[in-house]
Amino acid sequence: MFYTTLCFNIASFSRLIENKKNNFTIKHKNQKRSIQMCLKNNNKFNIKPSRRTLFNLLSIGTMVSNSLFNFQAYAEKKKNWELIKMPVDTVLFDMDFVKDSPQHGWLVGTKGTFLETNDGGKTWIPRTFTNLDPDEELTYRFENISFSGNDGWIIGKPTIILHTKDGGNTWLRVPVSPKLPGEPVLITALGQEKAEMTTSSGAVYLTDNGGRNWKAQVKETIDSTLNRTISSGVTGASYFTGSIIGVARDVDGKYLAISSRGNFFLTWQPGQDFWIPRARDTSRRIQSMGFIQNNSINGIWMSTRGGGLSFTKVKPQLESITPFEFFTTDIKTGGYGILDVAFRNETEIWVSCGGGNLYYSLDNGKTWKKEKGTDDIAANLYKIKFFNSNLGFVLGSNGVLLKYLS
């Protein structure tokens, strides 16, 4: 009896699975025929099924069918991101974790937003700076935070630089020279009391003593370079107002920067005296740019107004003035601009857009799917950060923070 039942289970379940794949429905008549055929083939055991036996076996088949359907529905509805409950409703700009304590992190944003987590980003607690007046702190827009070990830096607007040596327990305000060309737009912690800062005028400075002294890495600002070279043949450069946006730095200290109007971009790498202006290869204005997997060796990505996205090949020649060749990927965002692009691994790409939209590709940009779990989020998603393949976040307006479900 046990052997016959086992035979039925194997045969019937195989048919159920096959029927599920082909038709997504299973009729009781076909189930009953499968049961009878299975028992007929086992007549040598002299077993005659009763009506009760047939009814029980038919019920088992129905339950398996329902289980298969429910599992498929669950797989289709599975979310990749969860919405973290936040104590603020401001715009969240940047976050980083203390490298000597991976569960300990900090997050910054508008209206003096300054939050701390001690559980890897599951919960966040508002903090304040002891050396800033509470009313004064609300006026600041903290845009960038970076840690190397316990050494961390924050920059914001109006111009402010903060530095910590102990993972964020205490912060000191770093004096900023009134002669600084432009405003700080990006700072990268490089070690104990060492950091590199870039300004909106294209100045790059390096400090190795906690910000007491800064050494210029570029000989002249971007507007000086463009005026000296008479726009360098780059369309739109003659109308350059002297400020840049969307500055990105890779692991080796190479930079990308977008002109404030989005009509061209520039590159710089250590050892070069000046930024190199580069023309865009499309009529659409540049929305955002970055390095693939944070390394120029892997290539560069560029998003354009209206939802365009393209990539270069590996190892673009940053030292050459030859234009980069970009290859467009077929992503349909419904006209929403692409605000950021991040690689979870070598083949999985995530894209954030306005309107709470997220898109992803599992084949290195060949095909794209829309993330279903963010449809109801009323916010622009400004930044995606993966600290490793299992720890990622999306930061947006209205206090929206999404955490990757590994």
Coordinates of C-alpha atoms in Angstrom, one line a residue:
M1 CA 0.0 0.0 0.0
F2 CA 2.8 2.4 0.9
Y3 CA 4.6 1.7 -2.4
T4 CA 1.4 2.3 -4.5
T5 CA 0.7 5.6 -2.7
L6 CA 4.3 6.6 -3.2
C7 CA 4.0 5.8 -6.9
F8 CA 0.9 7.9 -7.2
N9 CA 2.5 10.8 -5.4
I10 CA 5.5 10.8 -7.8
A11 CA 3.4 10.4 -10.9
S12 CA 0.6 12.7 -10.0
F13 CA 2.8 15.4 -8.5
S14 CA 4.9 15.4 -11.7
R15 CA 1.7 15.9 -13.8
L16 CA 0.5 18.6 -11.5
I17 CA 3.8 20.5 -11.8
E18 CA 3.8 20.1 -15.6
N19 CA 0.2 21.2 -15.9
K20 CA 0.9 24.1 -13.6
K21 CA 3.7 25.3 -15.9
N22 CA 1.7 25.0 -19.1
N23 CA -1.8 26.0 -18.2
F24 CA -1.7 27.4 -14.6
T25 CA -5.0 25.4 -14.0
I26 CA -5.6 21.8 -13.1
K27 CA -8.9 20.1 -13.7
H28 CA -10.2 17.5 -11.3
K29 CA -11.1 15.2 -14.3
N30 CA -7.4 15.1 -15.3
Q31 CA -6.3 14.4 -11.8
K32 CA -8.7 11.5 -11.4
R33 CA -7.5 10.0 -14.7
S34 CA -3.8 10.3 -13.5
I35 CA -4.8 8.5 -10.3
Q36 CA -6.6 5.6 -12.1
M37 CA -3.7 5.2 -14.6
C38 CA -1.1 5.0 -11.8
L39 CA -3.1 2.4 -9.8
K40 CA -3.8 0.4 -13.0
N41 CA -0.1 0.1 -13.7
N42 CA 0.3 -1.3 -10.2
N43 CA -2.3 -4.1 -10.5
K44 CA 0.5 -6.6 -9.8
F45 CA 0.2 -5.6 -6.2
N46 CA -3.5 -6.6 -6.3
I47 CA -4.7 -3.4 -4.7
K48 CA -8.2 -2.2 -5.5
P49 CA -8.8 1.5 -4.6
S50 CA -11.9 2.4 -2.8
R51 CA -13.9 5.6 -3.3
R52 CA -12.5 7.0 -0.1
T53 CA -8.9 6.3 -1.3
L54 CA -9.6 8.0 -4.6
F55 CA -11.2 11.0 -2.8
N56 CA -8.2 11.3 -0.4
L57 CA -5.7 11.1 -3.2
L58 CA -7.7 13.7 -5.3
S59 CA -7.6 16.0 -2.2
I60 CA -3.9 15.7 -1.9
G61 CA -3.5 16.7 -5.6
T62 CA -5.7 19.7 -5.1
M63 CA -3.7 20.8 -2.1
V64 CA -0.4 20.5 -4.0
S65 CA -1.8 22.5 -6.9
N66 CA -2.9 25.3 -4.5
S67 CA 0.5 25.2 -2.8
L68 CA 2.3 25.6 -6.1
F69 CA 0.0 28.5 -7.1
N70 CA 0.5 30.2 -3.8
F71 CA 4.3 29.8 -3.9
Q72 CA 4.4 31.3 -7.4
A73 CA 2.3 34.3 -6.3
Y74 CA 4.5 34.8 -3.3
A75 CA 7.6 34.8 -5.5
E76 CA 6.1 37.3 -7.8
K77 CA 5.2 39.7 -5.0
K78 CA 8.4 39.3 -3.0
K79 CA 9.9 42.8 -2.3
N80 CA 13.6 43.6 -2.5
W81 CA 13.4 46.7 -0.3
E82 CA 11.7 47.6 3.0
L83 CA 10.6 51.1 4.1
I84 CA 12.4 52.1 7.3
K85 CA 10.4 54.1 9.8
M86 CA 12.2 57.4 10.2
P87 CA 11.9 60.2 12.8
V88 CA 12.1 62.9 10.2
D89 CA 10.4 64.0 7.0
T90 CA 13.3 65.9 5.4
V91 CA 15.3 65.2 2.3
L92 CA 17.9 62.5 3.1
F93 CA 21.2 63.1 1.1
D94 CA 23.9 60.8 2.3
M95 CA 24.9 58.1 4.8
D96 CA 28.0 56.1 5.8
F97 CA 29.0 53.5 8.4
V98 CA 31.9 53.7 10.8
K99 CA 34.4 51.3 9.3
D100 CA 35.7 50.1 12.7
S101 CA 32.1 49.4 13.8
P102 CA 30.0 48.2 10.8
Q103 CA 26.7 48.4 12.6
H104 CA 27.3 52.0 13.6
G105 CA 26.3 54.6 11.0
W106 CA 25.3 58.2 10.4
L107 CA 22.8 59.8 8.0
V108 CA 22.5 63.5 7.0
G109 CA 20.0 65.7 5.2
T110 CA 18.2 69.0 5.0
K111 CA 17.1 71.2 8.0
G112 CA 20.0 70.0 10.1
T113 CA 19.1 66.3 9.8
F114 CA 21.7 64.2 11.6
L115 CA 20.7 60.6 12.5
E116 CA 22.6 57.7 14.1
T117 CA 22.1 53.9 13.9
N118 CA 23.6 51.2 16.0
D119 CA 21.9 48.2 14.4
G120 CA 23.0 48.4 10.8
G121 CA 20.3 50.9 9.7
K122 CA 17.2 49.2 11.0
T123 CA 16.4 52.1 13.4
W124 CA 17.6 55.7 13.5
I125 CA 17.9 58.2 16.4
P126 CA 18.1 62.0 15.9
R127 CA 21.3 63.6 17.2
T128 CA 22.6 67.2 17.5
F129 CA 26.0 68.8 17.4
T130 CA 27.1 70.2 20.7
N131 CA 29.1 73.0 19.1
L132 CA 26.1 74.3 17.1
D133 CA 23.2 76.3 18.3
P134 CA 19.9 74.3 17.9
D135 CA 18.3 77.1 15.9
E136 CA 21.5 77.5 13.8
E137 CA 21.7 73.8 13.1
L138 CA 18.2 73.8 11.5
T139 CA 19.5 76.2 8.8
Y140 CA 22.1 73.7 7.6
R141 CA 21.8 71.4 4.7
F142 CA 24.2 68.5 5.3
E143 CA 24.9 66.9 1.9
N144 CA 27.9 64.6 2.3
I145 CA 29.4 62.3 5.0
S146 CA 32.4 60.0 4.7
F147 CA 34.2 57.6 7.1
S148 CA 37.6 55.9 7.1
G149 CA 37.9 53.8 10.2
N150 CA 36.7 56.1 13.1
D151 CA 37.7 59.2 11.2
G152 CA 34.7 61.0 9.7
W153 CA 33.8 64.2 7.8
I154 CA 30.6 66.1 7.0
I155 CA 30.1 69.0 4.7
G156 CA 27.0 71.2 4.1
K157 CA 25.5 74.5 3.2
P158 CA 25.9 77.3 4.2
T159 CA 29.6 76.3 4.0
I160 CA 30.4 74.1 7.0
I161 CA 32.9 71.3 7.6
L162 CA 32.7 68.9 10.6
H163 CA 35.3 66.3 11.6
T164 CA 35.3 63.4 14.1
K165 CA 38.1 61.2 15.3
D166 CA 36.1 58.8 17.4
G167 CA 33.4 57.4 15.2
G168 CA 31.0 60.3 15.7
N169 CA 30.9 60.6 19.5
T170 CA 32.4 64.1 19.2
W171 CA 32.5 66.5 16.3
L172 CA 34.7 69.5 15.8
R173 CA 34.0 72.4 13.4
V174 CA 36.8 72.9 10.9
P175 CA 37.5 76.5 10.0
V176 CA 36.9 77.4 6.3
S177 CA 38.8 80.1 4.6
P178 CA 36.6 82.9 3.1
K179 CA 38.9 82.7 0.1
L180 CA 37.9 79.1 -0.7
P181 CA 36.9 79.0 -4.4
G182 CA 33.4 77.8 -4.5
E183 CA 31.5 75.7 -1.9
P184 CA 32.5 72.2 -0.7
V185 CA 30.4 69.6 -2.7
L186 CA 32.2 66.4 -1.9
I187 CA 34.6 65.1 0.8
T188 CA 36.2 61.7 1.1
A189 CA 37.8 60.3 4.3
L190 CA 41.1 58.7 3.4
G191 CA 42.6 57.8 6.8
Q192 CA 43.4 59.2 10.2
E193 CA 42.9 63.0 9.9
K194 CA 43.3 62.7 6.2
A195 CA 40.6 63.7 3.6
E196 CA 40.1 65.0 0.1
M197 CA 37.6 67.8 -0.7
T198 CA 36.2 69.1 -3.9
T199 CA 34.4 72.5 -4.4
S200 CA 31.8 73.7 -6.8
S201 CA 34.5 75.6 -8.7
G202 CA 36.5 72.4 -9.4
A203 CA 39.2 73.0 -6.7
V204 CA 40.5 69.8 -5.1
Y205 CA 42.2 70.0 -1.7
L206 CA 44.0 67.4 0.4
T207 CA 44.5 67.6 4.2
D208 CA 46.5 65.2 6.4
N209 CA 46.2 67.1 9.7
G210 CA 42.5 67.1 10.4
G211 CA 41.7 70.2 8.2
R212 CA 44.1 72.7 9.7
N213 CA 45.9 72.9 6.4
W214 CA 44.7 72.1 2.9
K215 CA 46.9 71.5 -0.2
A216 CA 45.6 72.3 -3.7
Q217 CA 45.7 69.4 -6.1
V218 CA 44.6 71.3 -9.2
K219 CA 46.4 74.4 -10.5
E220 CA 43.3 76.4 -11.6
T221 CA 39.5 76.3 -11.3
I222 CA 37.3 75.0 -14.1
D223 CA 36.1 78.4 -15.3
S224 CA 39.8 79.6 -15.5
T225 CA 40.6 76.5 -17.6
L226 CA 37.7 77.1 -19.9
N227 CA 38.4 80.8 -20.4
R228 CA 42.1 80.0 -21.1
T229 CA 41.3 77.4 -23.7
I230 CA 38.4 79.3 -25.3
S231 CA 35.9 76.7 -24.4
S232 CA 38.1 73.9 -25.6
G233 CA 35.8 73.2 -28.5
V234 CA 33.1 71.9 -26.1
T235 CA 29.6 72.9 -26.9
G236 CA 28.1 75.0 -24.1
A237 CA 31.4 75.5 -22.3
S238 CA 31.5 79.2 -23.4
Y239 CA 28.3 79.7 -21.3
F240 CA 29.8 78.0 -18.3
T241 CA 28.9 79.9 -15.1
G242 CA 31.8 78.5 -13.0
S243 CA 30.0 75.9 -10.9
I244 CA 29.7 72.1 -11.2
I245 CA 27.2 69.6 -9.8
G246 CA 27.1 65.9 -9.4
V247 CA 30.8 65.4 -8.5
A248 CA 31.8 61.7 -8.3
R249 CA 35.1 60.2 -7.1
D250 CA 36.3 56.6 -7.6
V251 CA 38.5 54.5 -5.3
D252 CA 41.7 55.7 -7.0
G253 CA 40.9 59.4 -6.7
K254 CA 39.7 60.0 -10.2
Y255 CA 36.8 62.5 -10.7
L256 CA 33.7 63.2 -12.8
A257 CA 31.8 66.5 -12.6
I258 CA 28.8 67.8 -14.5
S259 CA 28.4 71.5 -15.4
S260 CA 25.6 73.2 -13.6
R261 CA 23.5 73.3 -16.8
G262 CA 24.2 69.7 -17.7
N263 CA 25.5 70.6 -21.2
F264 CA 28.9 69.0 -20.7
F265 CA 31.0 67.2 -18.2
L266 CA 34.6 67.1 -17.0
T267 CA 37.2 64.6 -15.7
W268 CA 40.3 64.9 -13.6
Q269 CA 42.7 62.4 -12.2
P270 CA 45.7 62.7 -9.8
G271 CA 48.7 64.1 -11.6
Q272 CA 46.8 66.3 -14.0
D273 CA 47.1 70.0 -13.7
F274 CA 43.7 70.8 -15.0
W275 CA 40.2 69.4 -15.5
I276 CA 39.5 68.1 -19.0
P277 CA 36.1 69.3 -20.4
R278 CA 34.2 66.7 -22.5
A279 CA 31.1 67.1 -24.7
R280 CA 28.1 64.9 -24.2
D281 CA 27.2 62.6 -27.1
T282 CA 23.4 63.3 -27.0
S283 CA 21.1 66.3 -27.4
R284 CA 19.6 65.7 -23.9
R285 CA 21.1 67.5 -20.9
I286 CA 23.1 65.4 -18.5
Q287 CA 21.2 64.4 -15.3
S288 CA 23.8 62.4 -13.4
M289 CA 27.0 60.5 -13.8
G290 CA 29.2 58.1 -11.9
F291 CA 31.8 55.3 -12.1
I292 CA 30.7 51.7 -12.6
Q293 CA 31.2 49.9 -9.2
N294 CA 33.0 53.0 -8.0
N295 CA 36.0 52.3 -10.2
S296 CA 36.9 54.0 -13.5
I297 CA 38.5 50.8 -14.8
N298 CA 34.9 49.3 -15.1
G299 CA 33.6 52.3 -17.1
I300 CA 31.3 55.3 -16.6
W301 CA 27.5 55.6 -16.6
M302 CA 25.5 58.7 -17.6
S303 CA 21.9 59.5 -17.2
T304 CA 20.2 62.2 -19.3
R305 CA 17.0 64.2 -18.9
G306 CA 13.8 62.2 -19.6
G307 CA 15.1 58.8 -18.4
G308 CA 18.0 58.1 -20.7
L309 CA 20.9 55.8 -19.5
S310 CA 24.1 54.8 -21.2
F311 CA 27.5 53.2 -20.3
T312 CA 31.0 53.4 -21.7
K313 CA 33.2 50.4 -22.3
V314 CA 35.8 49.4 -19.6
K315 CA 38.9 51.5 -19.1
P316 CA 37.9 54.9 -20.5
Q317 CA 41.0 57.0 -21.2
L318 CA 40.7 59.8 -18.7
E319 CA 44.1 61.2 -19.7
S320 CA 43.1 61.6 -23.4
I321 CA 40.9 64.4 -24.8
T322 CA 39.3 61.9 -27.2
P323 CA 35.5 61.8 -26.6
F324 CA 34.1 58.8 -24.7
E325 CA 31.8 56.5 -26.6
F326 CA 28.6 55.8 -24.7
F327 CA 26.2 52.9 -25.4
T328 CA 22.5 53.4 -24.6
T329 CA 20.6 50.8 -22.6
D330 CA 16.8 50.3 -23.2
I331 CA 15.2 51.3 -20.0
K332 CA 11.7 52.7 -20.0
T333 CA 11.1 55.0 -17.0
G334 CA 8.0 56.7 -18.3
G335 CA 9.9 60.0 -18.6
Y336 CA 11.1 60.0 -15.0
G337 CA 14.7 61.3 -14.7
I338 CA 17.3 58.8 -13.5
L339 CA 18.8 60.3 -10.3
D340 CA 21.3 57.6 -9.4
V341 CA 22.7 54.2 -10.5
A342 CA 24.3 51.6 -8.3
F343 CA 25.8 48.2 -8.9
R344 CA 25.0 45.5 -6.3
N345 CA 27.4 43.2 -8.0
E346 CA 29.0 42.8 -11.4
T347 CA 25.7 42.1 -13.2
E348 CA 22.9 43.5 -10.9
I349 CA 22.2 47.2 -11.4
W350 CA 19.7 49.4 -9.5
V351 CA 18.4 52.7 -10.8
S352 CA 16.5 55.3 -8.8
C353 CA 14.1 57.9 -10.3
G354 CA 11.6 60.6 -9.4
G355 CA 8.2 59.5 -8.2
G356 CA 9.4 56.8 -6.0
N357 CA 10.4 54.6 -8.9
L358 CA 13.1 51.9 -8.8
Y359 CA 14.3 49.8 -11.7
Y360 CA 16.7 46.9 -11.8
S361 CA 18.6 44.7 -14.2
L362 CA 20.0 41.3 -13.5
D363 CA 21.9 40.9 -16.7
N364 CA 24.2 44.0 -16.7
G365 CA 21.7 46.4 -18.3
K366 CA 20.4 44.2 -21.2
T367 CA 16.9 44.0 -19.7
W368 CA 15.1 46.0 -17.0
K369 CA 12.3 45.4 -14.6
K370 CA 10.4 47.8 -12.4
E371 CA 10.5 47.2 -8.6
K372 CA 6.9 46.6 -7.5
G373 CA 7.4 47.3 -3.8
T374 CA 7.9 51.1 -4.2
D375 CA 4.8 52.0 -6.2
D376 CA 3.1 53.8 -3.2
I377 CA 6.1 55.9 -2.2
A378 CA 5.5 59.6 -2.7
A379 CA 9.1 60.8 -2.9
N380 CA 12.0 61.3 -5.2
L381 CA 14.7 58.7 -4.7
Y382 CA 18.0 60.6 -4.9
K383 CA 20.7 58.2 -3.9
I384 CA 21.5 54.4 -3.8
K385 CA 24.3 53.1 -1.7
F386 CA 25.5 49.5 -1.5
F387 CA 28.1 49.0 1.2
N388 CA 28.3 45.3 0.2
S389 CA 26.1 42.9 -1.7
N390 CA 23.8 42.4 1.3
L391 CA 23.7 45.9 2.7
G392 CA 22.1 48.6 0.6
F393 CA 20.0 51.7 1.1
V394 CA 18.0 54.2 -1.0
L395 CA 17.7 57.8 0.2
G396 CA 14.9 60.1 -0.8
S397 CA 12.8 63.1 0.0
N398 CA 10.1 63.2 2.7
G399 CA 12.3 61.2 5.0
V400 CA 12.1 58.1 2.8
L401 CA 14.8 55.5 3.5
L402 CA 14.7 52.0 1.9
K403 CA 16.8 49.1 3.1
Y404 CA 17.7 46.2 0.9
L405 CA 16.3 42.8 1.9
S406 CA 19.2 40.4 1.6

